[in-house]
Each structure stands twice: as structure tokens, then as C-alpha cells.
């Protein structure tokens, strides 16, 4: 039975990846940072019904010794580094923390692997945010990077170090340059989930308005459960490499909003309010990925349409609020 160690197991992707690997017969060890709220910490794993099947171990990306200990005791075959301060907007408020966790944290994981178990296959969660102020209208593995936030700068450092460890030490280290991917388990602060949660609350009469920032930004949105499959497939290749994972379709925040409101037969224009406080110091206006390499080399293609994902997210938020109201 192969063993996978997942950092960031309590996050959106960590939960879906755990389920994916369990279904394939893996032993899954999940790294969690100590929290005073440990009762709610594994909420996403609980939502997927797998909390009892994932071995949770305490460690922190900022503490190299804790990572060394976990790799010594868990003896993983594959390590997926999904942990990060992942909210772009917060990275301007906490740039040093973001750089330390999202950037240096990834190097801590690679160092622990190099020192203890260099044969491990390593996955780094790189991001389309690294393209930032895009240098080409459609972004592929060959598109130059131009990060636009402290988060994106930290991710670019971690990405470059992954390439460097591969080339310097021969590590089996791959990066997925993943474009935005969403689900009912998406953090509530990210725009898609903020919208679907807002739509549900408005539909149920819990509030009347939804405040948003820049509606003109365009993103290439896919479903998280499709994207975790790509992570695993990368690590099954003989040769480590970097891959863009995207749908090849882009849509504005405004149009995403319209889709979500239309799902419950409401008009977005009647409920959305604009707030300058939510506009970022520097914006990424357009992301549109070219997943050709992933399709040709990995045989990976996205399965879920944006429309069905929006419906799934709105329905899940409606169900959550109805359950709370009934309690
Ligand atoms: P989430 O924000 O949902 O999850 C982040 C995870 O990192 C959480 O489990 C969090 O733990 C953990 N974490 C944060 N700081 C530390 C630390 N110091 N030590 C240990 N664990 C820590 O992210 P997603 O699941 O959405 O994304 C997974 C990864 O993929 C991230 O690296 C993200 O930057 C990247 N990415 C995501 C994309 C997306 O669209 N979702 C696209 C491209 C890249 P806790 O629960 O304790 O906060
Ligand atoms: P992003 O996701 O920054 O692309 O990073 P987010 O959903 O936060 O923003 C997407 C776009 O929507 C605009 N926007 C708003 N965003 C938020 N959060 N809240 C609002 O009210 C709002 N109004 C408009 C933003 O300005 C932006 O243009 C996500 C994260 O998961 C990263 O970790 C990951 O690397 C990238 O996706 C790919």
C-alpha cells in the first residue's frame, strides 16, 4: 500500500486529494498545524466522510524539525505540498508571513525530503497567479511570469526552488501550475464561494445584498475534484516536470455572479453592491490557461462544466443554511 503525505490536508484541495488517494488504496497521512479549534479543524474531511481514514499528524511548515520528524515516521512514497497562506488579498496585509509559509515553507518540505527520504516523489502547488500581469493572452508552461502580489511572488519562489531541487539534486519534484479551482469546500473568502454563499443567503431571506470588489476580473475556473487527479497523475510519470492545469475557458466575476443568481431565479444587478475596500492594490485582470501539455502527456482533461459547478456550489450553500435555520 503506497503512502502519501499531504500538507494542507485541512484545506479544499487536501480534502479532495485525500479522498482521491484513499479510493486508490493509498495510506493517507495529513499534516495539520496545532490549533485551539481542533474540533472544527478537519471539517472538510468530515464533509467528505473520510475523516476517520486519514492519519492526522502535527507539524508546521515553518518548523523544519517537525517536517523531518513526520517524514521519518510516516515514511511516505509521495509528498503533496498544498499548505500555504493562499488568500491573495491577505498577502498585502501579511507579506512576510505569506513569504515565509508559501515560499520558504515549500523549501522546508523539500529540505526535509532531501535529508531524510530523497527518493520521495514531490508535488508543489504552484499557481496561475505567477502569470499575474499576463505576458501572453493564453498562458502555458512557456509563458513568462509577472507576479502581482506578495502571494504570487512567494509562489514563484517556491516554484523556482522546485525546479532547482529537481535540477540540482535529481529529486522527483513536479509543479502543477493550477488555475483557479473551486467547489462547495472552497474557503468562504474566495470570490466564487462568497458569491454562492451570498446567493443562498439572499434566496433564503437572511440578507439582501452581496458586496464585491472588481467584477471585471476574468478567471479560468475549474472544479477542485478534477484538479487533484492531475496532481496525482504528475507523480506517476517517470520524469518529473511542470504542467499547466486549466479548462481553457475564462469568465468575468460579473458573469459568474449572473450564473449563480440565475440558478435560484434572481437578478444579480438587484443584489450586488460594489465596495472599493475589496479592490486590490494590484489586480490580475485576466487568466486563461492552455492545458495542452497536460492533455497530451498526462491524458488529463477537466470533466466538470462551470455551469454544473456553480449549481453544485449554490445548492450546497442553500443546504448548509437551511440546516442551520432548522437547528
Ligand atoms: P486552502 O487555503 O483551502 O488550504 C491551505 C492549507 O494550508 C490549509 O490546510 C492550512 O491549514 C494549511 N496551512 C497554512 N499554513 C500552514 C502552516 N504554517 N503549516 C501547515 N499547514 C499550513 O488552499 P487550497 O486547498 O485552495 O489550495 C491548495 C494549495 O494550492 C495552496 O498552496 C494554494 O496556494 C494552491 N493553489 C490553489 C488554487 C485554487 O484555486 N484553489 C490554484 C493554484 C494554487 P489550516 O486549515 O490550519 O489553515
Ligand atoms: P484569486 O481568487 O485571487 O484568483 O486566487 P479570489 O477568488 O480571491 O479572487 C478572484 C478575483 O475576484 C475578484 N473579486 C473578489 N475576490 C474576493 N476574494 N472577494 C471579493 O469580494 C471580490 N470581488 C472581486 C478579485 O479581485 C480577483 O480578481 C485564488 C487562490 O486560490 C490562490 O491561492 C490561487 O493561487 C489562485 O486562485 C489561482
mmCIF file of C-alpha atoms and ligand atoms in Angstrom:
data_model
loop_
_atom_site.group_PDB
_atom_site.id
_atom_site.type_symbol
_atom_site.label_atom_id
_atom_site.label_comp_id
_atom_site.label_asym_id
_atom_site.label_seq_id
_atom_site.Cartn_x
_atom_site.Cartn_y
_atom_site.Cartn_z
ATOM 1 C CA UNK A 1 0.000 0.000 0.000
ATOM 2 C CA UNK A 2 1.686 3.303 -1.047
ATOM 3 C CA UNK A 3 1.786 6.141 1.489
ATOM 4 C CA UNK A 4 1.055 9.776 0.629
ATOM 5 C CA UNK A 5 1.805 12.689 2.934
ATOM 6 C CA UNK A 6 -0.323 15.780 2.304
ATOM 7 C CA UNK A 7 0.485 19.196 3.740
ATOM 8 C CA UNK A 8 -2.576 21.455 3.769
ATOM 9 C CA UNK A 9 -4.852 18.443 4.258
ATOM 10 C CA UNK A 10 -7.460 20.570 6.053
ATOM 11 C CA UNK A 11 -7.878 22.842 3.004
ATOM 12 C CA UNK A 12 -10.073 22.427 -0.063
ATOM 13 C CA UNK A 13 -7.578 20.523 -2.224
ATOM 14 C CA UNK A 14 -6.224 18.492 0.688
ATOM 15 C CA UNK A 15 -9.688 17.095 1.337
ATOM 16 C CA UNK A 16 -10.408 16.146 -2.295
ATOM 17 C CA UNK A 17 -6.896 14.744 -2.810
ATOM 18 C CA UNK A 18 -7.248 12.606 0.338
ATOM 19 C CA UNK A 19 -10.475 11.122 -0.980
ATOM 20 C CA UNK A 20 -8.932 10.527 -4.417
ATOM 21 C CA UNK A 21 -5.907 8.713 -2.932
ATOM 22 C CA UNK A 22 -7.954 6.665 -0.455
ATOM 23 C CA UNK A 23 -10.092 5.450 -3.350
ATOM 24 C CA UNK A 24 -6.872 4.235 -4.999
ATOM 25 C CA UNK A 25 -5.748 2.236 -1.980
ATOM 26 C CA UNK A 26 -3.278 4.716 -0.508
ATOM 27 C CA UNK A 27 -2.493 5.172 3.145
ATOM 28 C CA UNK A 28 -3.010 8.946 3.581
ATOM 29 C CA UNK A 29 -1.123 10.895 6.248
ATOM 30 C CA UNK A 30 -2.243 14.509 6.644
ATOM 31 C CA UNK A 31 -0.118 17.188 8.221
ATOM 32 C CA UNK A 32 -2.020 19.620 10.455
ATOM 33 C CA UNK A 33 -0.794 22.619 12.382
ATOM 34 C CA UNK A 34 -1.784 22.733 16.018
ATOM 35 C CA UNK A 35 -4.902 24.771 16.617
ATOM 36 C CA UNK A 36 -7.025 25.761 19.583
ATOM 37 C CA UNK A 37 -10.017 24.884 17.399
ATOM 38 C CA UNK A 38 -9.081 21.279 16.700
ATOM 39 C CA UNK A 39 -12.746 20.227 16.860
ATOM 40 C CA UNK A 40 -13.520 22.084 13.600
ATOM 41 C CA UNK A 41 -10.089 21.723 12.011
ATOM 42 C CA UNK A 42 -10.932 18.671 9.893
ATOM 43 C CA UNK A 43 -14.380 19.922 8.815
ATOM 44 C CA UNK A 44 -13.776 19.370 5.088
ATOM 45 C CA UNK A 45 -12.560 15.790 5.625
ATOM 46 C CA UNK A 46 -15.673 15.232 7.726
ATOM 47 C CA UNK A 47 -17.894 16.690 4.965
ATOM 48 C CA UNK A 48 -16.449 14.139 2.526
ATOM 49 C CA UNK A 49 -16.936 11.340 5.085
ATOM 50 C CA UNK A 50 -13.238 10.407 5.258
ATOM 51 C CA UNK A 51 -12.047 11.998 8.500
ATOM 52 C CA UNK A 52 -11.537 8.623 10.197
ATOM 53 C CA UNK A 53 -9.497 7.256 7.304
ATOM 54 C CA UNK A 54 -6.824 9.993 7.183
ATOM 55 C CA UNK A 55 -3.990 9.796 9.739
ATOM 56 C CA UNK A 56 -3.523 13.331 11.046
ATOM 57 C CA UNK A 57 -0.085 14.279 12.373
ATOM 58 C CA UNK A 58 1.013 17.563 13.971
ATOM 59 C CA UNK A 59 3.655 19.642 12.206
ATOM 60 C CA UNK A 60 4.106 23.119 10.796
ATOM 61 C CA UNK A 61 5.629 24.266 7.510
ATOM 62 C CA UNK A 62 7.616 26.836 9.466
ATOM 63 C CA UNK A 63 9.296 24.228 11.662
ATOM 64 C CA UNK A 64 11.814 22.169 9.674
ATOM 65 C CA UNK A 65 12.403 19.793 12.580
ATOM 66 C CA UNK A 66 8.712 18.910 12.704
ATOM 67 C CA UNK A 67 8.738 18.136 8.970
ATOM 68 C CA UNK A 68 11.827 15.939 9.323
ATOM 69 C CA UNK A 69 10.136 14.036 12.148
ATOM 70 C CA UNK A 70 6.937 13.486 10.140
ATOM 71 C CA UNK A 71 8.815 12.222 7.083
ATOM 72 C CA UNK A 72 10.913 9.911 9.281
ATOM 73 C CA UNK A 73 7.874 8.399 10.971
ATOM 74 C CA UNK A 74 5.325 8.374 8.102
ATOM 75 C CA UNK A 75 7.835 7.076 5.504
ATOM 76 C CA UNK A 76 5.843 8.476 2.536
ATOM 77 C CA UNK A 77 6.318 7.489 -1.096
ATOM 78 C CA UNK A 78 4.691 10.718 -2.308
ATOM 79 C CA UNK A 79 4.520 14.163 -0.684
ATOM 80 C CA UNK A 80 1.988 16.753 -1.843
ATOM 81 C CA UNK A 81 2.803 20.254 -0.615
ATOM 82 C CA UNK A 82 -0.570 22.010 -0.625
ATOM 83 C CA UNK A 83 -0.093 24.094 2.527
ATOM 84 C CA UNK A 84 0.101 27.851 2.030
ATOM 85 C CA UNK A 85 -1.239 31.215 3.078
ATOM 86 C CA UNK A 86 -3.362 31.015 -0.049
ATOM 87 C CA UNK A 87 -5.587 34.100 0.069
ATOM 88 C CA UNK A 88 -4.137 36.670 -2.350
ATOM 89 C CA UNK A 89 -5.899 39.691 -0.798
ATOM 90 C CA UNK A 90 -4.481 38.916 2.658
ATOM 91 C CA UNK A 91 -0.952 38.717 1.306
ATOM 92 C CA UNK A 92 -0.642 42.524 1.131
ATOM 93 C CA UNK A 93 -1.553 42.735 4.831
ATOM 94 C CA UNK A 94 0.774 39.889 5.830
ATOM 95 C CA UNK A 95 3.529 39.793 3.198
ATOM 96 C CA UNK A 96 6.224 38.395 5.469
ATOM 97 C CA UNK A 97 4.049 35.612 6.836
ATOM 98 C CA UNK A 98 2.935 34.797 3.293
ATOM 99 C CA UNK A 99 6.522 34.707 2.054
ATOM 100 C CA UNK A 100 7.558 32.529 4.960
ATOM 101 C CA UNK A 101 4.774 29.941 4.709
ATOM 102 C CA UNK A 102 4.064 29.955 0.979
ATOM 103 C CA UNK A 103 7.666 30.440 -0.162
ATOM 104 C CA UNK A 104 10.161 29.242 2.470
ATOM 105 C CA UNK A 105 7.682 26.638 3.758
ATOM 106 C CA UNK A 106 7.897 24.771 0.454
ATOM 107 C CA UNK A 107 11.692 24.733 0.695
ATOM 108 C CA UNK A 108 11.451 23.384 4.252
ATOM 109 C CA UNK A 109 9.403 20.474 2.909
ATOM 110 C CA UNK A 110 11.914 19.815 0.120
ATOM 111 C CA UNK A 111 14.839 20.041 2.558
ATOM 112 C CA UNK A 112 13.206 17.539 4.881
ATOM 113 C CA UNK A 113 12.726 15.176 1.926
ATOM 114 C CA UNK A 114 16.296 15.658 0.706
ATOM 115 C CA UNK A 115 17.744 14.969 4.157
ATOM 116 C CA UNK A 116 15.550 12.045 5.178
ATOM 117 C CA UNK A 117 13.980 10.359 2.143
ATOM 118 C CA UNK A 118 15.347 11.680 -1.162
ATOM 119 C CA UNK A 119 13.554 9.015 -3.224
ATOM 120 C CA UNK A 120 10.157 10.615 -2.411
ATOM 121 C CA UNK A 121 8.080 11.929 -5.322
ATOM 122 C CA UNK A 122 7.206 15.558 -4.551
ATOM 123 C CA UNK A 123 4.339 17.731 -5.795
ATOM 124 C CA UNK A 124 4.402 21.531 -5.392
ATOM 125 C CA UNK A 125 1.153 23.508 -5.627
ATOM 126 C CA UNK A 126 2.200 26.290 -7.999
ATOM 127 C CA UNK A 127 -0.305 28.862 -9.197
ATOM 128 C CA UNK A 128 -1.552 30.724 -12.258
ATOM 129 C CA UNK A 129 -1.163 33.851 -10.095
ATOM 130 C CA UNK A 130 2.529 33.664 -11.073
ATOM 131 C CA UNK A 131 1.479 34.835 -14.579
ATOM 132 C CA UNK A 132 -0.038 37.945 -12.964
ATOM 133 C CA UNK A 133 0.172 40.758 -15.466
ATOM 134 C CA UNK A 134 -0.056 38.289 -18.287
ATOM 135 C CA UNK A 135 2.614 38.348 -20.979
ATOM 136 C CA UNK A 136 0.525 36.268 -23.408
ATOM 137 C CA UNK A 137 -3.258 36.164 -23.902
ATOM 138 C CA UNK A 138 -3.306 32.398 -23.240
ATOM 139 C CA UNK A 139 -0.849 31.136 -20.640
ATOM 140 C CA UNK A 140 1.146 27.914 -20.998
ATOM 141 C CA UNK A 141 4.272 26.423 -19.390
ATOM 142 C CA UNK A 142 6.342 28.644 -21.709
ATOM 143 C CA UNK A 143 4.690 31.959 -20.756
ATOM 144 C CA UNK A 144 6.977 34.283 -18.746
ATOM 145 C CA UNK A 145 5.880 35.028 -15.166
ATOM 146 C CA UNK A 146 4.981 38.505 -13.840
ATOM 147 C CA UNK A 147 3.676 38.154 -10.261
ATOM 148 C CA UNK A 148 1.370 40.905 -8.996
ATOM 149 C CA UNK A 149 1.003 40.184 -5.256
ATOM 150 C CA UNK A 150 3.159 39.103 -2.312
ATOM 151 C CA UNK A 151 1.372 35.733 -2.601
ATOM 152 C CA UNK A 152 2.329 35.344 -6.258
ATOM 153 C CA UNK A 153 5.937 36.364 -5.527
ATOM 154 C CA UNK A 154 6.123 33.727 -2.787
ATOM 155 C CA UNK A 155 4.635 31.074 -5.086
ATOM 156 C CA UNK A 156 7.123 31.961 -7.818
ATOM 157 C CA UNK A 157 9.996 31.495 -5.361
ATOM 158 C CA UNK A 158 8.642 28.090 -4.306
ATOM 159 C CA UNK A 159 8.101 27.135 -7.950
ATOM 160 C CA UNK A 160 11.652 28.136 -8.937
ATOM 161 C CA UNK A 161 13.057 26.197 -5.981
ATOM 162 C CA UNK A 162 11.117 23.107 -7.051
ATOM 163 C CA UNK A 163 12.725 23.309 -10.487
ATOM 164 C CA UNK A 164 16.065 23.953 -8.802
ATOM 165 C CA UNK A 165 15.827 20.909 -6.493
ATOM 166 C CA UNK A 166 14.909 18.767 -9.472
ATOM 167 C CA UNK A 167 17.915 20.013 -11.441
ATOM 168 C CA UNK A 168 20.394 20.223 -8.543
ATOM 169 C CA UNK A 169 19.637 17.028 -6.629
ATOM 170 C CA UNK A 170 17.767 14.915 -9.174
ATOM 171 C CA UNK A 171 14.674 14.982 -6.983
ATOM 172 C CA UNK A 172 11.425 13.704 -8.495
ATOM 173 C CA UNK A 173 9.831 17.124 -7.998
ATOM 174 C CA UNK A 174 6.910 18.338 -10.126
ATOM 175 C CA UNK A 175 4.867 21.534 -10.094
ATOM 176 C CA UNK A 176 1.275 21.904 -11.107
ATOM 177 C CA UNK A 177 0.623 25.447 -12.296
ATOM 178 C CA UNK A 178 -3.026 25.277 -11.359
ATOM 179 C CA UNK A 179 -5.563 27.860 -12.442
ATOM 180 C CA UNK A 180 -8.423 28.708 -10.047
ATOM 181 C CA UNK A 181 -10.405 25.701 -8.954
ATOM 182 C CA UNK A 182 -13.467 25.770 -6.790
ATOM 183 C CA UNK A 183 -16.021 23.516 -5.093
ATOM 184 C CA UNK A 184 -18.517 23.515 -2.240
ATOM 185 C CA UNK A 185 -15.425 23.146 0.008
ATOM 186 C CA UNK A 186 -13.822 26.383 -1.212
ATOM 187 C CA UNK A 187 -12.915 28.838 1.585
ATOM 188 C CA UNK A 188 -15.700 31.381 2.112
ATOM 189 C CA UNK A 189 -13.402 34.390 1.473
ATOM 190 C CA UNK A 190 -12.685 33.428 -2.157
ATOM 191 C CA UNK A 191 -14.959 35.131 -4.647
ATOM 192 C CA UNK A 192 -16.819 32.101 -6.050
ATOM 193 C CA UNK A 193 -17.799 30.713 -2.665
ATOM 194 C CA UNK A 194 -18.513 34.216 -1.342
ATOM 195 C CA UNK A 195 -20.939 34.602 -4.249
ATOM 196 C CA UNK A 196 -22.639 31.201 -3.895
ATOM 197 C CA UNK A 197 -22.964 31.647 -0.135
ATOM 198 C CA UNK A 198 -24.355 35.168 -0.681
ATOM 199 C CA UNK A 199 -26.838 33.925 -3.270
ATOM 200 C CA UNK A 200 -28.051 31.232 -0.856
ATOM 201 C CA UNK A 201 -28.457 33.723 1.999
ATOM 202 C CA UNK A 202 -30.325 36.194 -0.206
ATOM 203 C CA UNK A 203 -32.586 33.451 -1.556
ATOM 204 C CA UNK A 204 -33.453 32.365 1.986
ATOM 205 C CA UNK A 205 -34.127 35.944 3.106
ATOM 206 C CA UNK A 206 -31.149 36.072 5.502
ATOM 207 C CA UNK A 207 -29.699 39.154 3.813
ATOM 208 C CA UNK A 208 -30.445 41.411 0.822
ATOM 209 C CA UNK A 209 -27.033 42.396 -0.533
ATOM 210 C CA UNK A 210 -23.674 40.977 -1.552
ATOM 211 C CA UNK A 211 -20.589 43.254 -1.508
ATOM 212 C CA UNK A 212 -17.901 42.607 -4.090
ATOM 213 C CA UNK A 213 -14.808 44.337 -5.489
ATOM 214 C CA UNK A 214 -13.606 44.154 -9.098
ATOM 215 C CA UNK A 215 -16.294 42.487 -11.229
ATOM 216 C CA UNK A 216 -14.262 42.802 -14.437
ATOM 217 C CA UNK A 217 -11.511 40.354 -13.468
ATOM 218 C CA UNK A 218 -11.608 37.154 -15.538
ATOM 219 C CA UNK A 219 -10.593 33.736 -14.284
ATOM 220 C CA UNK A 220 -10.259 30.262 -15.760
ATOM 221 C CA UNK A 221 -12.327 28.340 -13.191
ATOM 222 C CA UNK A 222 -12.353 24.555 -12.860
ATOM 223 C CA UNK A 223 -13.509 22.049 -10.246
ATOM 224 C CA UNK A 224 -11.117 21.012 -7.445
ATOM 225 C CA UNK A 225 -12.019 17.326 -7.703
ATOM 226 C CA UNK A 226 -10.814 17.273 -11.325
ATOM 227 C CA UNK A 227 -7.612 19.136 -10.464
ATOM 228 C CA UNK A 228 -6.421 16.820 -7.677
ATOM 229 C CA UNK A 229 -6.441 13.961 -10.202
ATOM 230 C CA UNK A 230 -3.887 15.916 -12.249
ATOM 231 C CA UNK A 231 -1.619 16.266 -9.185
ATOM 232 C CA UNK A 232 -1.509 12.512 -8.682
ATOM 233 C CA UNK A 233 -1.009 11.778 -12.382
ATOM 234 C CA UNK A 234 2.054 14.058 -12.441
ATOM 235 C CA UNK A 235 3.704 11.962 -9.745
ATOM 236 C CA UNK A 236 3.055 8.719 -11.650
ATOM 237 C CA UNK A 237 5.254 9.885 -14.574
ATOM 238 C CA UNK A 238 8.793 8.535 -14.904
ATOM 239 C CA UNK A 239 10.115 12.064 -15.384
ATOM 240 C CA UNK A 240 9.179 14.991 -13.135
ATOM 241 C CA UNK A 241 8.005 18.151 -14.888
ATOM 242 C CA UNK A 242 5.778 21.248 -14.680
ATOM 243 C CA UNK A 243 2.236 21.362 -16.050
ATOM 244 C CA UNK A 244 -0.453 23.992 -16.551
ATOM 245 C CA UNK A 245 -3.809 22.684 -15.309
ATOM 246 C CA UNK A 246 -6.757 24.727 -16.579
ATOM 247 C CA UNK A 247 -10.021 24.478 -18.501
ATOM 248 C CA UNK A 248 -9.146 26.797 -21.408
ATOM 249 C CA UNK A 249 -12.242 28.928 -20.776
ATOM 250 C CA UNK A 250 -12.348 32.257 -18.943
ATOM 251 C CA UNK A 251 -15.223 34.245 -17.437
ATOM 252 C CA UNK A 252 -15.571 37.527 -15.546
ATOM 253 C CA UNK A 253 -16.567 37.687 -11.889
ATOM 254 C CA UNK A 254 -19.669 39.575 -13.134
ATOM 255 C CA UNK A 255 -20.724 36.652 -15.355
ATOM 256 C CA UNK A 256 -20.017 34.111 -12.627
ATOM 257 C CA UNK A 257 -22.336 36.161 -10.403
ATOM 258 C CA UNK A 258 -25.070 36.212 -13.021
ATOM 259 C CA UNK A 259 -24.875 32.417 -13.371
ATOM 260 C CA UNK A 260 -25.112 31.888 -9.610
ATOM 261 C CA UNK A 261 -28.070 34.257 -9.136
ATOM 262 C CA UNK A 262 -29.830 32.827 -12.193
ATOM 263 C CA UNK A 263 -29.625 29.344 -10.650
ATOM 264 C CA UNK A 264 -32.125 30.483 -7.985
ATOM 265 C CA UNK A 265 -34.045 32.751 -10.392
ATOM 266 C CA UNK A 266 -32.726 36.033 -9.018
ATOM 267 C CA UNK A 267 -31.099 39.009 -10.787
ATOM 268 C CA UNK A 268 -27.509 39.774 -9.742
ATOM 269 C CA UNK A 269 -27.925 43.500 -10.518
ATOM 270 C CA UNK A 270 -30.588 43.844 -7.821
ATOM 271 C CA UNK A 271 -28.364 42.497 -5.056
ATOM 272 C CA UNK A 272 -24.662 43.110 -5.810
ATOM 273 C CA UNK A 273 -23.043 46.220 -4.321
ATOM 274 C CA UNK A 274 -19.551 47.409 -5.144
ATOM 275 C CA UNK A 275 -17.019 48.172 -2.432
ATOM 276 C CA UNK A 276 -13.728 49.922 -3.089
ATOM 277 C CA UNK A 277 -12.330 48.298 0.056
ATOM 278 C CA UNK A 278 -12.393 44.963 -1.793
ATOM 279 C CA UNK A 279 -10.372 46.223 -4.760
ATOM 280 C CA UNK A 280 -6.755 45.010 -4.613
ATOM 281 C CA UNK A 281 -3.632 47.234 -4.744
ATOM 282 C CA UNK A 282 -2.613 45.428 -7.950
ATOM 283 C CA UNK A 283 -5.034 43.251 -9.885
ATOM 284 C CA UNK A 284 -4.628 40.218 -12.107
ATOM 285 C CA UNK A 285 -7.103 41.126 -14.824
ATOM 286 C CA UNK A 286 -7.212 38.013 -16.964
ATOM 287 C CA UNK A 287 -6.186 34.391 -16.598
ATOM 288 C CA UNK A 288 -6.768 31.821 -19.328
ATOM 289 C CA UNK A 289 -4.762 28.607 -19.327
ATOM 290 C CA UNK A 290 -3.641 26.302 -22.119
ATOM 291 C CA UNK A 291 -3.778 22.721 -20.756
ATOM 292 C CA UNK A 292 -2.497 21.091 -23.977
ATOM 293 C CA UNK A 293 0.633 19.626 -22.362
ATOM 294 C CA UNK A 294 -1.383 18.083 -19.517
ATOM 295 C CA UNK A 295 -3.763 16.561 -22.033
ATOM 296 C CA UNK A 296 -1.035 15.200 -24.320
ATOM 297 C CA UNK A 297 1.408 13.942 -21.664
ATOM 298 C CA UNK A 298 -0.813 13.119 -18.682
ATOM 299 C CA UNK A 299 -4.029 12.323 -20.543
ATOM 300 C CA UNK A 300 -5.745 14.818 -18.224
ATOM 301 C CA UNK A 301 -8.818 16.820 -19.189
ATOM 302 C CA UNK A 302 -11.307 18.687 -16.969
ATOM 303 C CA UNK A 303 -14.617 16.862 -16.534
ATOM 304 C CA UNK A 304 -16.908 19.328 -14.769
ATOM 305 C CA UNK A 305 -18.523 22.240 -16.601
ATOM 306 C CA UNK A 306 -18.560 25.663 -14.971
ATOM 307 C CA UNK A 307 -22.367 25.679 -15.082
ATOM 308 C CA UNK A 308 -22.705 22.403 -13.173
ATOM 309 C CA UNK A 309 -20.088 23.502 -10.641
ATOM 310 C CA UNK A 310 -21.944 26.763 -9.967
ATOM 311 C CA UNK A 311 -25.184 24.814 -9.473
ATOM 312 C CA UNK A 312 -23.452 22.358 -7.114
ATOM 313 C CA UNK A 313 -21.947 25.191 -5.044
ATOM 314 C CA UNK A 314 -25.186 27.187 -4.755
ATOM 315 C CA UNK A 315 -27.158 24.052 -3.833
ATOM 316 C CA UNK A 316 -24.599 23.098 -1.183
ATOM 317 C CA UNK A 317 -24.785 26.579 0.367
ATOM 318 C CA UNK A 318 -28.583 26.512 0.321
ATOM 319 C CA UNK A 319 -28.478 23.151 2.123
ATOM 320 C CA UNK A 320 -25.991 24.421 4.707
ATOM 321 C CA UNK A 321 -28.115 27.482 5.544
ATOM 322 C CA UNK A 322 -31.356 25.504 5.622
ATOM 323 C CA UNK A 323 -29.755 23.048 8.067
ATOM 324 C CA UNK A 324 -28.584 25.925 10.302
ATOM 325 C CA UNK A 325 -32.041 27.537 10.203
ATOM 326 C CA UNK A 326 -33.694 24.242 11.142
ATOM 327 C CA UNK A 327 -31.315 23.615 14.070
HETATM 328 P P1 LIG B 1 -6.635 26.376 1.324
HETATM 329 O O1 LIG B 1 -6.406 27.787 1.725
HETATM 330 O O2 LIG B 1 -8.008 25.801 1.343
HETATM 331 O O3 LIG B 1 -5.726 25.429 2.269
HETATM 332 C C1 LIG B 1 -4.462 25.832 2.712
HETATM 333 C C2 LIG B 1 -3.930 24.787 3.685
HETATM 334 O O4 LIG B 1 -2.632 25.167 4.157
HETATM 335 C C3 LIG B 1 -4.800 24.597 4.957
HETATM 336 O O5 LIG B 1 -4.878 23.212 5.241
HETATM 337 C C4 LIG B 1 -3.976 25.304 6.018
HETATM 338 O O6 LIG B 1 -4.190 24.827 7.325
HETATM 339 C C5 LIG B 1 -2.563 24.948 5.559
HETATM 340 N N1 LIG B 1 -1.524 25.757 6.177
HETATM 341 C C6 LIG B 1 -1.425 27.112 6.151
HETATM 342 N N2 LIG B 1 -0.332 27.497 6.829
HETATM 343 C C7 LIG B 1 0.282 26.371 7.298
HETATM 344 C C8 LIG B 1 1.449 26.117 8.065
HETATM 345 N N3 LIG B 1 2.241 27.103 8.512
HETATM 346 N N4 LIG B 1 1.782 24.821 8.349
HETATM 347 C C9 LIG B 1 0.993 23.819 7.931
HETATM 348 N N5 LIG B 1 -0.126 23.991 7.199
HETATM 349 C C10 LIG B 1 -0.475 25.258 6.888
HETATM 350 O O7 LIG B 1 -5.978 26.170 -0.115
HETATM 351 P P2 LIG B 1 -6.480 25.295 -1.370
HETATM 352 O O8 LIG B 1 -6.805 23.935 -0.899
HETATM 353 O O9 LIG B 1 -7.441 26.075 -2.168
HETATM 354 O O10 LIG B 1 -5.143 25.260 -2.245
HETATM 355 C C11 LIG B 1 -4.135 24.277 -2.009
HETATM 356 C C12 LIG B 1 -2.802 24.823 -2.499
HETATM 357 O O11 LIG B 1 -2.877 25.085 -3.888
HETATM 358 C C13 LIG B 1 -2.339 26.115 -1.860
HETATM 359 O O12 LIG B 1 -0.942 26.058 -1.773
HETATM 360 C C14 LIG B 1 -2.776 27.187 -2.851
HETATM 361 O O13 LIG B 1 -1.953 28.324 -2.719
HETATM 362 C C15 LIG B 1 -2.545 26.453 -4.139
HETATM 363 N N6 LIG B 1 -3.367 26.847 -5.260
HETATM 364 C C16 LIG B 1 -4.727 26.861 -5.122
HETATM 365 C C17 LIG B 1 -5.530 27.160 -6.196
HETATM 366 C C18 LIG B 1 -7.011 27.208 -6.079
HETATM 367 O O14 LIG B 1 -7.659 27.744 -6.985
HETATM 368 N N7 LIG B 1 -7.609 26.643 -5.032
HETATM 369 C C19 LIG B 1 -4.930 27.453 -7.524
HETATM 370 C C20 LIG B 1 -3.495 27.391 -7.554
HETATM 371 C C21 LIG B 1 -2.757 27.083 -6.460
HETATM 372 P P3 LIG B 1 -5.329 25.473 8.295
HETATM 373 O O15 LIG B 1 -6.590 24.706 7.996
HETATM 374 O O16 LIG B 1 -4.766 25.193 9.655
HETATM 375 O O17 LIG B 1 -5.442 26.936 7.966
HETATM 376 P P1 LIG B 2 -7.605 34.580 -6.661
HETATM 377 O O1 LIG B 2 -9.051 34.198 -6.074
HETATM 378 O O2 LIG B 2 -7.113 35.866 -6.146
HETATM 379 O O3 LIG B 2 -7.721 34.440 -8.145
HETATM 380 O O4 LIG B 2 -6.686 33.437 -6.031
HETATM 381 P P2 LIG B 2 -10.214 35.087 -5.444
HETATM 382 O O5 LIG B 2 -11.418 34.242 -5.536
HETATM 383 O O6 LIG B 2 -9.846 35.615 -4.101
HETATM 384 O O7 LIG B 2 -10.323 36.336 -6.449
HETATM 385 C C1 LIG B 2 -10.660 36.169 -7.822
HETATM 386 C C2 LIG B 2 -10.957 37.520 -8.442
HETATM 387 O O8 LIG B 2 -12.202 38.028 -7.924
HETATM 388 C C3 LIG B 2 -12.032 39.407 -7.640
HETATM 389 N N1 LIG B 2 -13.003 39.828 -6.615
HETATM 390 C C4 LIG B 2 -13.039 39.379 -5.354
HETATM 391 N N2 LIG B 2 -12.290 38.461 -4.708
HETATM 392 C C5 LIG B 2 -12.604 38.177 -3.414
HETATM 393 N N3 LIG B 2 -11.896 37.239 -2.762
HETATM 394 N N4 LIG B 2 -13.625 38.811 -2.747
HETATM 395 C C6 LIG B 2 -14.396 39.753 -3.369
HETATM 396 O O9 LIG B 2 -15.303 40.307 -2.756
HETATM 397 C C7 LIG B 2 -14.105 40.045 -4.734
HETATM 398 N N5 LIG B 2 -14.660 40.876 -5.640
HETATM 399 C C8 LIG B 2 -13.991 40.734 -6.776
HETATM 400 C C9 LIG B 2 -10.581 39.522 -7.189
HETATM 401 O O10 LIG B 2 -10.151 40.875 -7.254
HETATM 402 C C10 LIG B 2 -9.907 38.592 -8.175
HETATM 403 O O11 LIG B 2 -9.632 39.264 -9.362
HETATM 404 C C11 LIG B 2 -7.103 32.082 -5.979
HETATM 405 C C12 LIG B 2 -6.469 31.449 -4.722
HETATM 406 O O12 LIG B 2 -6.996 30.161 -4.549
HETATM 407 C C13 LIG B 2 -4.966 31.357 -4.878
HETATM 408 O O13 LIG B 2 -4.417 30.623 -3.769
HETATM 409 C C14 LIG B 2 -4.656 30.624 -6.191
HETATM 410 O O14 LIG B 2 -3.260 30.531 -6.387
HETATM 411 C C15 LIG B 2 -5.322 31.348 -7.360
HETATM 412 O O15 LIG B 2 -6.712 31.388 -7.142
HETATM 413 C C16 LIG B 2 -5.062 30.649 -8.685
#
